[in-house]
mmCIF file of C-alpha atoms in Angstrom:
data_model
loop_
_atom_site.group_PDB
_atom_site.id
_atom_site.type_symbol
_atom_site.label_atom_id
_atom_site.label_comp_id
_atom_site.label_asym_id
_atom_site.label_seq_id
_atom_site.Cartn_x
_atom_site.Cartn_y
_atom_site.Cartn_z
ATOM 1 C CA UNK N 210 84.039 93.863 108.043
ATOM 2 C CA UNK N 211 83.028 91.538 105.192
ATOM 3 C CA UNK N 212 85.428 91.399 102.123
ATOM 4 C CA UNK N 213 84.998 89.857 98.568
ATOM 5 C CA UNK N 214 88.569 89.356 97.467
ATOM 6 C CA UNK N 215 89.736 89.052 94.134
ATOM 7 C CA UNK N 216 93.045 88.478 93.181
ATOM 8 C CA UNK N 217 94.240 87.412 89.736
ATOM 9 C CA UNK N 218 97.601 86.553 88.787
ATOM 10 C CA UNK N 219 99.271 86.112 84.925
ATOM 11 C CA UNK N 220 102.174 84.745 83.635
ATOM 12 C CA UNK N 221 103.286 84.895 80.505
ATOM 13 C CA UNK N 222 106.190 83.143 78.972
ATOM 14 C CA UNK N 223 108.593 84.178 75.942
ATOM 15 C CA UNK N 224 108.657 80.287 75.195
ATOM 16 C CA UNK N 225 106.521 77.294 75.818
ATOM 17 C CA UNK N 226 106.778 75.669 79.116
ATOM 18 C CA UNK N 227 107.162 72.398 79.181
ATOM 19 C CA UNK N 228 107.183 71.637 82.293
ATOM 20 C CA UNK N 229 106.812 73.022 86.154
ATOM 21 C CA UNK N 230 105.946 72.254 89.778
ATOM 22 C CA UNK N 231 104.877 75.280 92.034
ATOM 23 C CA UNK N 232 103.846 75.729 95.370
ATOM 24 C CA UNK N 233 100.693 78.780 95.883
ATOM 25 C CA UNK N 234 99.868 80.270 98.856
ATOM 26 C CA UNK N 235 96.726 82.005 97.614
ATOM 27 C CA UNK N 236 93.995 81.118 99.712
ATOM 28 C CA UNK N 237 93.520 82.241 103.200
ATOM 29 C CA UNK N 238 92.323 79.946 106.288
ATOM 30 C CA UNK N 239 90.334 80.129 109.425
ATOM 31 C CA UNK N 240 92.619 83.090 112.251
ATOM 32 C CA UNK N 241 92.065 84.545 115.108
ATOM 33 C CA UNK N 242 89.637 86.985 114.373
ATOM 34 C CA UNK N 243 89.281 86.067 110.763
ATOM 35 C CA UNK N 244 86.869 83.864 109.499
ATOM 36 C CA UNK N 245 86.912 82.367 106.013
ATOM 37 C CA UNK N 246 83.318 82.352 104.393
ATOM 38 C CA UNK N 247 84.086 80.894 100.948
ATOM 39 C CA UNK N 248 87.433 80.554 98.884
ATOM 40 C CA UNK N 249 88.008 79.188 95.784
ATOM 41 C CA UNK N 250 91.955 78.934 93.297
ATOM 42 C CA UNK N 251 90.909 78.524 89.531
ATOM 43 C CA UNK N 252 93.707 77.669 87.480
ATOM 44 C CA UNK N 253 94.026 77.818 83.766
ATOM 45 C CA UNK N 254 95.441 76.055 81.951
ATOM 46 C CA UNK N 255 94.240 72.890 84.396
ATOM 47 C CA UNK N 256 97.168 71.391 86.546
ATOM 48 C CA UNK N 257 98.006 67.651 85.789
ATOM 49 C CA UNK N 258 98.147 67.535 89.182
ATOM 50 C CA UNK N 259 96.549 69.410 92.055
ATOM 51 C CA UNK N 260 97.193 68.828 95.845
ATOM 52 C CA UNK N 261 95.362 71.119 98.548
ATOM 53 C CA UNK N 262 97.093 70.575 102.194
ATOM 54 C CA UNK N 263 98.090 72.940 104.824
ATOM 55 C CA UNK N 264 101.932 73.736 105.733
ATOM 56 C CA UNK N 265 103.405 73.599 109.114
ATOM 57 C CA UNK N 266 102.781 77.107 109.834
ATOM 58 C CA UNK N 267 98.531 76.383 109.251
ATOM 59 C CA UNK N 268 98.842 78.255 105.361
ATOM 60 C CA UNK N 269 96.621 76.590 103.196
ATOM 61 C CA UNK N 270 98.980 75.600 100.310
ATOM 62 C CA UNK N 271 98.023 74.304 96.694
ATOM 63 C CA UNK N 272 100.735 72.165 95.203
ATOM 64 C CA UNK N 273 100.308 71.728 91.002
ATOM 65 C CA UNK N 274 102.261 70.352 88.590
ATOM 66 C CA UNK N 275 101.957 71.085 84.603
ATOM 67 C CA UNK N 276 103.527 68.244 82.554
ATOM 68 C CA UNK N 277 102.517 69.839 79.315
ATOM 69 C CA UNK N 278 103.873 72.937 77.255
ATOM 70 C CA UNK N 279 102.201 76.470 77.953
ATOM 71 C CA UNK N 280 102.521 79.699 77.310
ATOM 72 C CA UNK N 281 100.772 81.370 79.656
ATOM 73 C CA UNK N 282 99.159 80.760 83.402
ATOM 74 C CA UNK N 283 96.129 82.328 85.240
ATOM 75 C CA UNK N 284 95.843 82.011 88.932
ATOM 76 C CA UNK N 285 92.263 83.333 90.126
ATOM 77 C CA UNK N 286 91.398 83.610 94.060
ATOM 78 C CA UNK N 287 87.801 84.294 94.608
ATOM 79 C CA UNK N 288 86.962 84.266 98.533
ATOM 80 C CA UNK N 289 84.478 85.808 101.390
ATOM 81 C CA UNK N 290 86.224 87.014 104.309
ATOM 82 C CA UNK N 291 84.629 88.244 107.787
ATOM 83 C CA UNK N 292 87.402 90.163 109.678
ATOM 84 C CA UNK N 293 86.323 90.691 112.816
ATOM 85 C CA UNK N 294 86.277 94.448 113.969
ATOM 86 C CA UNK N 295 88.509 94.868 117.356
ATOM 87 C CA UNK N 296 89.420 97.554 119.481
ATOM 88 C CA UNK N 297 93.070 98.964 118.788
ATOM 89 C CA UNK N 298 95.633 96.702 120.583
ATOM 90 C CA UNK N 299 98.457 99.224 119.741
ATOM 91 C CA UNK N 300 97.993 101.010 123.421
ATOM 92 C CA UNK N 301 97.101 97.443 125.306
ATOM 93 C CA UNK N 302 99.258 97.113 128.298
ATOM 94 C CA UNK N 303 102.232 94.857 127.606
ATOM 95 C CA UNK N 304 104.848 93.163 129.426
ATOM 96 C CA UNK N 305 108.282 94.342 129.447
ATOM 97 C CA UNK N 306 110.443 93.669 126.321
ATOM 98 C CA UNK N 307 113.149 92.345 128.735
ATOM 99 C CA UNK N 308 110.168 90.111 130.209
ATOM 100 C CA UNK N 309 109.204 88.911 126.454
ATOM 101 C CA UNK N 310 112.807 88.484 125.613
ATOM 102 C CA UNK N 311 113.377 85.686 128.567
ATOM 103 C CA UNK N 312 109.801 84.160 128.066
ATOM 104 C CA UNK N 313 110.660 83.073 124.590
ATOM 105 C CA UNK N 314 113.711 81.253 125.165
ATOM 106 C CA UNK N 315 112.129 79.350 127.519
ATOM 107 C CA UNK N 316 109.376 78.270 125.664
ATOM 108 C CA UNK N 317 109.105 74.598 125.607
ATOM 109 C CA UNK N 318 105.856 74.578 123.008
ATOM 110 C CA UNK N 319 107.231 73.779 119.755
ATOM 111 C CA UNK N 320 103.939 74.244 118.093
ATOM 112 C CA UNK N 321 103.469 76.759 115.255
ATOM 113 C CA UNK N 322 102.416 79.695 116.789
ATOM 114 C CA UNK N 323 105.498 79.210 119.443
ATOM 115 C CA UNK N 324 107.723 81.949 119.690
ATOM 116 C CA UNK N 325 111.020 79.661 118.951
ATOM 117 C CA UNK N 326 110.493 79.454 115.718
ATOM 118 C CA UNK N 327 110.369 83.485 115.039
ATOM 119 C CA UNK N 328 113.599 84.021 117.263
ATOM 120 C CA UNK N 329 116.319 83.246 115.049
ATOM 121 C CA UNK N 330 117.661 84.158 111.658
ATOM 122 C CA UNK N 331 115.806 82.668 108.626
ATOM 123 C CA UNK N 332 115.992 81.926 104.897
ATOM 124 C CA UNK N 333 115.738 85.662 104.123
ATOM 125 C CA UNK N 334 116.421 87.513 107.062
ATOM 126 C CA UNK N 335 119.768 87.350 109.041
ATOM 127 C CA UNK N 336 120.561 88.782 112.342
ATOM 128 C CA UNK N 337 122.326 92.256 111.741
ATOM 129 C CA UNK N 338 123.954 94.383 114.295
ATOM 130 C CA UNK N 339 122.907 97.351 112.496
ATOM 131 C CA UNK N 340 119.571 97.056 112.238
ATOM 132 C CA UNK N 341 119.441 95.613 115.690
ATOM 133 C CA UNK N 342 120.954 99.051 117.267
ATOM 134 C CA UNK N 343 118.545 101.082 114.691
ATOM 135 C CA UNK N 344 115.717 98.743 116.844
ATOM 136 C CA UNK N 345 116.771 99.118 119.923
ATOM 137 C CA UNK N 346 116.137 103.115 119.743
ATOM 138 C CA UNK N 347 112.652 101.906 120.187
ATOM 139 C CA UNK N 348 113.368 99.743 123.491
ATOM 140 C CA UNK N 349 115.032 101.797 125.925
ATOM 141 C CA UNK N 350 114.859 99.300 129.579
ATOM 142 C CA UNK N 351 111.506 98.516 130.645
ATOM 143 C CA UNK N 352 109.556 99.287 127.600
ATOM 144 C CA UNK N 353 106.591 97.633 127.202
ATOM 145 C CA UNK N 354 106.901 95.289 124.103
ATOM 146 C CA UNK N 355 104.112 96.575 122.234
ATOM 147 C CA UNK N 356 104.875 100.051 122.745
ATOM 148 C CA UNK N 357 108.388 99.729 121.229
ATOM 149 C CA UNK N 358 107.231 97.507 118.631
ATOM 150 C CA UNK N 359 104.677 100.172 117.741
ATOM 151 C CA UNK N 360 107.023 103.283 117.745
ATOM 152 C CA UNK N 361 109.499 100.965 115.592
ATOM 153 C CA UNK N 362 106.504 100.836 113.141
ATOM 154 C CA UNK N 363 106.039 104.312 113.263
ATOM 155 C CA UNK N 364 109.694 104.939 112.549
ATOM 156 C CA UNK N 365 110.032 102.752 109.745
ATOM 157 C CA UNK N 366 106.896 104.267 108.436
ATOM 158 C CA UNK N 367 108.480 107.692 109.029
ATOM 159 C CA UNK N 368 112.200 107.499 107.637
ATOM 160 C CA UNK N 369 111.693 104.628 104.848
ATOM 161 C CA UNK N 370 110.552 105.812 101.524
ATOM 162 C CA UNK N 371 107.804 103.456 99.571
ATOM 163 C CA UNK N 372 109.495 102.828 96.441
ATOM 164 C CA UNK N 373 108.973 100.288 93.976
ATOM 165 C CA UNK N 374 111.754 100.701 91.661
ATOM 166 C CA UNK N 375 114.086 100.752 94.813
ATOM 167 C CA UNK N 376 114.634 96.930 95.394
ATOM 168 C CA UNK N 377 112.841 93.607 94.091
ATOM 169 C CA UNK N 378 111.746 90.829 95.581
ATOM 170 C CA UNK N 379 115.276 89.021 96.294
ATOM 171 C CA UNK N 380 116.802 91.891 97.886
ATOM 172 C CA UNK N 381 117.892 91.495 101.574
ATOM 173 C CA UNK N 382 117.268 93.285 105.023
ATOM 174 C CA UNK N 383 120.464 94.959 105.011
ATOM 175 C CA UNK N 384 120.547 96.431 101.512
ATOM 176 C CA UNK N 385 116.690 97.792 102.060
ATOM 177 C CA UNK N 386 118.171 99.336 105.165
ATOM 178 C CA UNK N 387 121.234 101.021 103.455
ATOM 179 C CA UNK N 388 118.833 102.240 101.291
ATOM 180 C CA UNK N 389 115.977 103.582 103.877
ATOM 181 C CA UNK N 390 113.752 102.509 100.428
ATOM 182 C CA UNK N 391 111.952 99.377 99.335
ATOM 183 C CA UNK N 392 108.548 97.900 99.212
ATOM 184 C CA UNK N 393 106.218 96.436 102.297
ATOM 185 C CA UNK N 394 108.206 92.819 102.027
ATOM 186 C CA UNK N 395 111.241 94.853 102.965
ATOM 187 C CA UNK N 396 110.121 97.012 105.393
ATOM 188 C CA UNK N 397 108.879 93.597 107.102
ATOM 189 C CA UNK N 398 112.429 92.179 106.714
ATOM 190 C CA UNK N 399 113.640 95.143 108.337
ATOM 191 C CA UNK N 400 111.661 95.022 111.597
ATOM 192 C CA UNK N 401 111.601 91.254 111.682
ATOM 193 C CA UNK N 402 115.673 91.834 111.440
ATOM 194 C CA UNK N 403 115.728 94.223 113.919
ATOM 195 C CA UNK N 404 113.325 92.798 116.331
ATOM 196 C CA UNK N 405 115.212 89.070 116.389
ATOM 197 C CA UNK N 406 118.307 90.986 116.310
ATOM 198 C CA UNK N 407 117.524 92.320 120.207
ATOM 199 C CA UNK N 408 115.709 88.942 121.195
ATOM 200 C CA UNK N 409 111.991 89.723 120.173
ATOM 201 C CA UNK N 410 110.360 87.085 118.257
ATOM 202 C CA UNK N 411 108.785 88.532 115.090
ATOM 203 C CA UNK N 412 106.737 86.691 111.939
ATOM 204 C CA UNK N 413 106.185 88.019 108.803
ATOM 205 C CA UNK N 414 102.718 87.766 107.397
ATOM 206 C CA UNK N 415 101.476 88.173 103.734
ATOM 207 C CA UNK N 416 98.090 89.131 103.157
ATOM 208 C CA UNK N 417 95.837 91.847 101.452
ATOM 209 C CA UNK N 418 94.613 95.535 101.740
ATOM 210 C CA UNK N 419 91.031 96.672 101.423
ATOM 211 C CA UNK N 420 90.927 98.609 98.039
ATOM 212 C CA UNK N 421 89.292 101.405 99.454
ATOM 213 C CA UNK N 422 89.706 102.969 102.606
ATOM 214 C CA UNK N 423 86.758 104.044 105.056
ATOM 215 C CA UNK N 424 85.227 107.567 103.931
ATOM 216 C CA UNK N 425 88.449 110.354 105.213
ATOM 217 C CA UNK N 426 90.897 107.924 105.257
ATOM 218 C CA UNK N 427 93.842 108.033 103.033
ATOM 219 C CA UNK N 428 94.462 105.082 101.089
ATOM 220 C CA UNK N 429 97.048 102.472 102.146
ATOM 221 C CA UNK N 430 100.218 101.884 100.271
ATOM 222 C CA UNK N 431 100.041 97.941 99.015
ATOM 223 C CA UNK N 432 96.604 98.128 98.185
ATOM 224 C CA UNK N 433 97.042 97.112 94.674
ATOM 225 C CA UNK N 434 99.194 93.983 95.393
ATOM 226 C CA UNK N 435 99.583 91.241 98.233
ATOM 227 C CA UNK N 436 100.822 93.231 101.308
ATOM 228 C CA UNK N 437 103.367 92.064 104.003
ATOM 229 C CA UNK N 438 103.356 93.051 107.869
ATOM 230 C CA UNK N 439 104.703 91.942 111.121
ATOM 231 C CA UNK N 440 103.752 90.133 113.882
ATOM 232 C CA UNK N 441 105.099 90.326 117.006
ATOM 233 C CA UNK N 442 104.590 87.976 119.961
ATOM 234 C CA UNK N 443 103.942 89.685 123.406
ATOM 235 C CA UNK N 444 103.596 87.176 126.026
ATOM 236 C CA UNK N 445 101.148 84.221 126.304
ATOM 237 C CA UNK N 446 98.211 86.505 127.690
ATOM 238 C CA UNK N 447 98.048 88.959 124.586
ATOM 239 C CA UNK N 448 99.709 86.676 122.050
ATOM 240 C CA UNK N 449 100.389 87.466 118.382
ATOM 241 C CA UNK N 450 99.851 91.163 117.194
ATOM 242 C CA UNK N 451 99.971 92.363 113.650
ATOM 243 C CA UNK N 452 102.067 96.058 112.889
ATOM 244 C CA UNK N 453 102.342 97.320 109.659
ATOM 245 C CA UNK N 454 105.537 99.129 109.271
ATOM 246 C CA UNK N 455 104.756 100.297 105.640
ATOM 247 C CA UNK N 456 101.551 101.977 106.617
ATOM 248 C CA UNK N 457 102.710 102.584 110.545
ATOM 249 C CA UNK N 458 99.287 101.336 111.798
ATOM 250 C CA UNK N 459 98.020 98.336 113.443
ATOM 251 C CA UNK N 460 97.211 95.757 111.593
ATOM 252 C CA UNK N 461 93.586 96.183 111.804
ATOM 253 C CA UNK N 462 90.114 95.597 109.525
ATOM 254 C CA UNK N 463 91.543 96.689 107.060
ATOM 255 C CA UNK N 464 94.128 93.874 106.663
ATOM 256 C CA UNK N 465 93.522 90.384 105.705
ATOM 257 C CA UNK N 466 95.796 87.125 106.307
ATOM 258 C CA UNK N 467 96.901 85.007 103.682
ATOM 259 C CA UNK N 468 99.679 83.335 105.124
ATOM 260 C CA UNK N 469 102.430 83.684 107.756
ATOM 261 C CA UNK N 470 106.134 82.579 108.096
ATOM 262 C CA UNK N 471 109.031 83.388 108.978
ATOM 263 C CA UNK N 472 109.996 85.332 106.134
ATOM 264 C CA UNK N 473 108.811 85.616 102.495
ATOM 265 C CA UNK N 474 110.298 82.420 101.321
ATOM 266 C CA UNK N 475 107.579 80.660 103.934
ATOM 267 C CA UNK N 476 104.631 83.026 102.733
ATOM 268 C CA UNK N 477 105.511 83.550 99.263
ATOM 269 C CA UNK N 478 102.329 83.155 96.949
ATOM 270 C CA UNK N 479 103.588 81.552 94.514
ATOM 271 C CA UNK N 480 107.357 79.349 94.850
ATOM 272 C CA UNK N 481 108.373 76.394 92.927
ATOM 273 C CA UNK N 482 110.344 74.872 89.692
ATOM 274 C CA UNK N 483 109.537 76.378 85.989
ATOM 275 C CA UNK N 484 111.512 74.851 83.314
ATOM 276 C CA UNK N 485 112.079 77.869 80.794
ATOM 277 C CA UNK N 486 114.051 79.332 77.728
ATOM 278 C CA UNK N 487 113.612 83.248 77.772
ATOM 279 C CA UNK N 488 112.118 85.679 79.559
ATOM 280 C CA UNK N 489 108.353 86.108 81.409
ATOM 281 C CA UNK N 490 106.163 88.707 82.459
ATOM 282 C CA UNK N 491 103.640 88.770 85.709
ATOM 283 C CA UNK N 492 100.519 90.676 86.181
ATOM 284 C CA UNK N 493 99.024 90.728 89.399
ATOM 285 C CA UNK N 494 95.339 92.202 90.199
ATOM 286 C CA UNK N 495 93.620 92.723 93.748
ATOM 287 C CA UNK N 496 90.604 93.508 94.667
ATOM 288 C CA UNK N 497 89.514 93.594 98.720
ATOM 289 C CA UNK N 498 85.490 95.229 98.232
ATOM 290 C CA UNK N 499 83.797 95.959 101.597
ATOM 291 C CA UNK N 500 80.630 94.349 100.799
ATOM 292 C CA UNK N 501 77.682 96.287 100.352
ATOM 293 C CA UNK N 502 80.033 99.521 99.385
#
């Protein structure tokens, strides 16, 4: 499927800025099965300075700096994105969970798309006993990885409620799971908690939503922002495979990568240093058009 993808971000300060430094994560790159046509980051007012590089994890990161006072900022991805159509992987055989669980502490590849660095806690997500036993419901012995991974999706899916107002964007794993309530970047915490928890490396991925769905379909929650998933590794034969926990689907054609980490301080679109007196507001727009619908 061929996307155009619009996504427009606006801040707006109570008091001049004088000065700030961010990191964005707003363009996507070149995946497996993705392929990046055109992509372009306006930004108004212009940065004094503007660095385009790619992180350790392969996100294509834009590094700015304003040295001048402003009151507002507007962040504007334009891009063209092929995503390729596959063939469900949610019923693909898999090895055993206990197989994947010994397999990735023996990696020795230390590369980014190495299981070692998705095993362990992280900035944002710790290791939690009780969000481990909630995941290992889905992992009885000798369950394929995938298959558990997929019924914890389903669960989630099932027994979390979508609600906005329920947490924001610093709340942690374990107070989203108290809560059975939060937004996709918790329900990602959640299985990424659970998952490492019982020894199953997990990433969490940031992306976007087509707008809207194929004729029949219900629409996706997230649509209208940046949406986070989960990928789980399963073995070196079928690699990397996205779930979606907040939708309890594969991630599929419908879902586009912007960046991947192992939690949403590594994938976070925008991250940084703002010096500022008062309070500010954010808009955020998407837009992820099929083209030719």
């Amino acid at each position: 499927m061929l996307y155009d993808i619009k996504l427009v971000t606006e801040y707006r300060y109570a008091s001049p800025v004088p000065f700030a430094r961010q990191v964005l994560r707003l363009l996507p790159v070149e995946r497996p099965g993705q392929r990046v046509i055109a992509a372009d980051l306006s930004i108004r007012p212009a940065p004094t300075e503007r660095t385009d590089s790619l992180d350790f994890f392969g996100n294509r990161i834009t590094t700015v700096a304003f040295a001048f006072p402003h009151s507002e900022l507007r962040l504007e991805t334009r891009a063209r994105v092929l995503v390729e159509k596959a063939e469900t992987r949610a019923t693909q055989k898999t090895p055993p969970f206990e197989q994947i669980r010994r397999s990735a502490v023996a990696e020795t590849d230390l590369g980014p798309k190495s299981p070692v660095h998705f095993l362990f806690a992280s900035r944002l997500i710790a290791l939690d006993e009780a969000i481990g036993d909630y995941a290992q419901e889905s992992f009885p012995p000798g369950k394929p990885i995938l298959e558990g991974a997929f019924e914890l999706t389903k669960r989630i899916k099932a027994e979390f409620k979508y609600d906005p107002e329920a947490t924001d964007v610093s709340t942690l794993p374990a107070d989203a799971f108290a809560k059975r309530a939060g937004v996709c970047q918790d329900f990602a915490h959640v299985m990424i908690a659970g998952l490492r928890t019982i020894g199953l490396p997990a990433a969490y991925v940031s992306g976007f939503l087509r707008t809207e769905p194929p004729p029949g379909q219900p629409r996706l929650e997230g649509a209208d922002a940046t949406h986070a998933w989960v990928a789980v590794w399963c073995g070196r034969e079928a690699g990397w495979i996205g779930l979606d926990p907040t939708n309890g689907v594969p991630a599929a054609e419908d879902h586009v990568v912007l960046a991947v980490g192992r939690d949403y301080s590594d994938a976070a679109p925008a991250d940084g240093v703002i010096v500022i007196s008062g309070d500010h507001s954010i808009d955020v727009a998407v837009d992820v058009i099929p083209v030719g619908a």
